[in-house]
Amino acid sequence: MNIGEFAAVNGRLLGSIATRTIDLPQLGLRKVESANDRAPLYEILALNVGNRWVQIGALWEAVAKHTTGEVFLQGTIDDPSLSEPLPIALFGAEQEGFRVAWRRPQPRDAFAPVSRANGARGDGHGSGDGFGDSTAGADGALAETRADLEDEIPFA
């Protein structure tokens, strides 16, 4: 769902975002100059009630997972005045302008496998499914105990 747009105006990227409960009529995108690969491409700025520009978000480059390989911008707008962060994606280009789409975050599957380095818990124990090895034998009785579970940990 498109909820806004940005266009080049006098050398600046200016725009707005509006939903049923959010109205951000004066927004700007400021290019981030950084050598860090993890730095965002743009900061999202909003004009506050004191008529000052304040940062309310950032955008990073992303590539569509489907076969098109389309490059777009994604990020989040967040401010103490909002009840929750607003995830967004921008499609288009700096010269032609951007369309702003709202992104619904995908809920995390609580039963999905836990991804760990080397597929294990990281401590040398466990099968990589996030739950570790069972201490129960085939008959349900305690098969073995791990010494590290029985070690006392002193209070500091």
Tab-separated table of C-alpha atoms in Angstrom:
chain	number	residue	atom	x	y	z
A	1	MET	CA	0.000	0.000	0.000
A	2	ASN	CA	1.454	3.364	-1.034
A	3	ILE	CA	1.378	5.881	1.802
A	4	GLY	CA	3.534	8.700	0.466
A	5	GLU	CA	6.117	9.982	-1.954
A	6	PHE	CA	9.411	11.857	-2.197
A	7	ALA	CA	10.516	14.047	-5.102
A	8	ALA	CA	13.558	16.163	-5.924
A	9	VAL	CA	12.806	19.821	-5.129
A	10	ASN	CA	15.596	22.386	-5.575
A	11	GLY	CA	18.271	19.714	-5.106
A	12	ARG	CA	16.626	18.154	-2.024
A	13	LEU	CA	14.466	15.041	-1.645
A	14	LEU	CA	11.253	16.214	0.022
A	15	GLY	CA	7.993	14.406	0.579
A	16	SER	CA	5.230	13.307	2.880
A	17	ILE	CA	3.692	10.207	4.427
A	18	ALA	CA	0.068	9.882	5.484
A	19	THR	CA	-1.973	7.006	6.891
A	20	ARG	CA	-5.256	6.951	8.778
A	21	THR	CA	-3.478	7.837	12.041
A	22	ILE	CA	-0.148	9.349	10.923
A	23	ASP	CA	0.325	12.604	9.025
A	24	LEU	CA	3.916	13.597	8.273
A	25	PRO	CA	3.477	16.431	5.743
A	26	GLN	CA	7.086	17.659	5.613
A	27	LEU	CA	9.788	15.022	5.333
A	28	GLY	CA	13.243	15.058	3.814
A	29	LEU	CA	15.844	12.488	2.845
A	30	ARG	CA	19.453	13.390	3.603
A	31	LYS	CA	22.169	11.300	1.921
A	32	VAL	CA	24.563	9.675	4.409
A	33	GLU	CA	28.267	9.966	3.617
A	34	SER	CA	30.042	7.026	5.265
A	35	ALA	CA	32.719	4.482	4.459
A	36	ASN	CA	30.962	1.939	6.701
A	37	ASP	CA	29.203	-0.780	4.657
A	38	ARG	CA	26.457	-0.989	7.278
A	39	ALA	CA	25.641	2.722	7.247
A	40	PRO	CA	22.237	3.721	5.871
A	41	LEU	CA	22.005	5.415	2.479
A	42	TYR	CA	19.617	8.109	3.748
A	43	GLU	CA	18.441	9.603	7.014
A	44	ILE	CA	14.737	10.422	7.187
A	45	LEU	CA	14.141	13.922	8.584
A	46	ALA	CA	10.918	15.558	9.725
A	47	LEU	CA	10.133	19.180	10.399
A	48	ASN	CA	9.131	19.382	14.071
A	49	VAL	CA	6.795	21.841	15.839
A	50	GLY	CA	9.757	24.176	16.445
A	51	ASN	CA	10.370	24.300	12.666
A	52	ARG	CA	13.634	22.314	12.981
A	53	TRP	CA	14.635	19.230	11.021
A	54	VAL	CA	15.034	16.148	13.256
A	55	GLN	CA	15.987	12.590	12.319
A	56	ILE	CA	13.141	10.106	12.663
A	57	GLY	CA	14.505	7.169	10.675
A	58	ALA	CA	16.954	5.781	8.170
A	59	LEU	CA	16.909	3.836	4.904
A	60	TRP	CA	19.170	1.023	3.679
A	61	GLU	CA	19.453	-0.499	0.225
A	62	ALA	CA	17.755	-3.878	-0.235
A	63	VAL	CA	17.245	-6.306	-3.107
A	64	ALA	CA	13.908	-7.996	-3.816
A	65	LYS	CA	13.972	-11.720	-3.066
A	66	HIS	CA	11.895	-12.683	-6.074
A	67	THR	CA	13.374	-13.168	-9.523
A	68	THR	CA	13.384	-9.497	-10.569
A	69	GLY	CA	16.229	-8.527	-8.240
A	70	GLU	CA	14.745	-5.036	-7.954
A	71	VAL	CA	16.770	-2.695	-5.746
A	72	PHE	CA	14.785	-0.572	-3.297
A	73	LEU	CA	15.209	1.237	0.021
A	74	GLN	CA	13.855	-0.061	3.306
A	75	GLY	CA	13.844	1.305	6.806
A	76	THR	CA	11.758	2.434	9.715
A	77	ILE	CA	10.298	5.677	10.954
A	78	ASP	CA	10.307	5.877	14.732
A	79	ASP	CA	9.636	8.708	17.125
A	80	PRO	CA	8.426	8.901	20.750
A	81	SER	CA	5.180	10.448	19.442
A	82	LEU	CA	4.361	7.255	17.505
A	83	SER	CA	2.724	4.292	19.224
A	84	GLU	CA	5.064	1.925	17.353
A	85	PRO	CA	7.715	2.105	14.601
A	86	LEU	CA	6.480	2.408	11.010
A	87	PRO	CA	8.355	0.057	8.641
A	88	ILE	CA	8.544	1.458	5.097
A	89	ALA	CA	10.009	0.689	1.681
A	90	LEU	CA	10.770	3.225	-1.060
A	91	PHE	CA	10.598	2.317	-4.740
A	92	GLY	CA	11.891	4.460	-7.557
A	93	ALA	CA	15.023	6.518	-8.044
A	94	GLU	CA	16.457	9.770	-6.740
A	95	GLN	CA	15.972	11.542	-10.095
A	96	GLU	CA	12.354	10.429	-10.712
A	97	GLY	CA	11.290	10.343	-7.078
A	98	PHE	CA	10.257	7.581	-4.708
A	99	ARG	CA	6.924	5.985	-3.859
A	100	VAL	CA	6.619	5.087	-0.180
A	101	ALA	CA	5.035	1.746	0.667
A	102	TRP	CA	4.120	0.513	4.106
A	103	ARG	CA	5.704	-2.846	5.014
A	104	ARG	CA	3.964	-5.216	7.396
A	105	PRO	CA	6.692	-7.000	9.355
A	106	GLN	CA	6.530	-10.757	9.035
A	107	PRO	CA	5.769	-12.403	12.376
A	108	ARG	CA	8.547	-14.605	13.656
A	109	ASP	CA	7.753	-18.298	13.658
A	110	ALA	CA	8.318	-19.333	17.275
A	111	PHE	CA	8.928	-22.924	16.177
A	112	ALA	CA	11.335	-22.173	13.347
A	113	PRO	CA	14.837	-23.564	13.767
A	114	VAL	CA	17.193	-21.293	15.650
A	115	SER	CA	20.068	-20.291	13.407
A	116	ARG	CA	23.406	-20.417	15.184
A	117	ALA	CA	27.023	-20.329	14.057
A	118	ASN	CA	28.042	-23.798	12.822
A	119	GLY	CA	24.417	-24.952	13.252
A	120	ALA	CA	24.838	-25.599	16.976
A	121	ARG	CA	24.223	-23.820	20.243
A	122	GLY	CA	27.701	-22.389	20.210
A	123	ASP	CA	28.831	-24.178	23.382
A	124	GLY	CA	29.625	-27.575	21.864
A	125	HIS	CA	26.378	-29.111	23.172
A	126	GLY	CA	23.111	-29.643	21.412
A	127	SER	CA	21.878	-30.745	18.053
A	128	GLY	CA	21.345	-27.322	16.487
A	129	ASP	CA	17.555	-27.295	16.865
A	130	GLY	CA	17.747	-24.714	19.635
A	131	PHE	CA	16.739	-27.096	22.403
A	132	GLY	CA	19.993	-28.999	23.038
A	133	ASP	CA	20.390	-32.719	23.664
A	134	SER	CA	17.787	-34.633	25.613
A	135	THR	CA	18.712	-35.965	29.044
A	136	ALA	CA	15.937	-38.561	28.828
A	137	GLY	CA	16.564	-42.085	27.588
A	138	ALA	CA	14.242	-44.067	25.328
A	139	ASP	CA	12.260	-45.225	28.385
A	140	GLY	CA	11.893	-41.664	29.686
A	141	ALA	CA	14.321	-42.174	32.564
A	142	LEU	CA	17.270	-39.815	33.150
A	143	ALA	CA	19.957	-41.038	30.764
A	144	GLU	CA	22.880	-38.862	31.765
A	145	THR	CA	23.591	-35.659	33.584
A	146	ARG	CA	25.766	-32.877	32.330
A	147	ALA	CA	28.250	-31.637	34.882
A	148	ASP	CA	27.953	-28.049	33.699
A	149	LEU	CA	24.233	-28.076	34.576
A	150	GLU	CA	24.924	-29.203	38.109
A	151	ASP	CA	27.817	-26.817	38.849
A	152	GLU	CA	26.975	-24.248	41.438
A	153	ILE	CA	27.249	-20.651	40.360
A	154	PRO	CA	28.249	-18.399	43.236
A	155	PHE	CA	26.418	-15.115	43.713
A	156	ALA	CA	28.566	-12.071	43.085
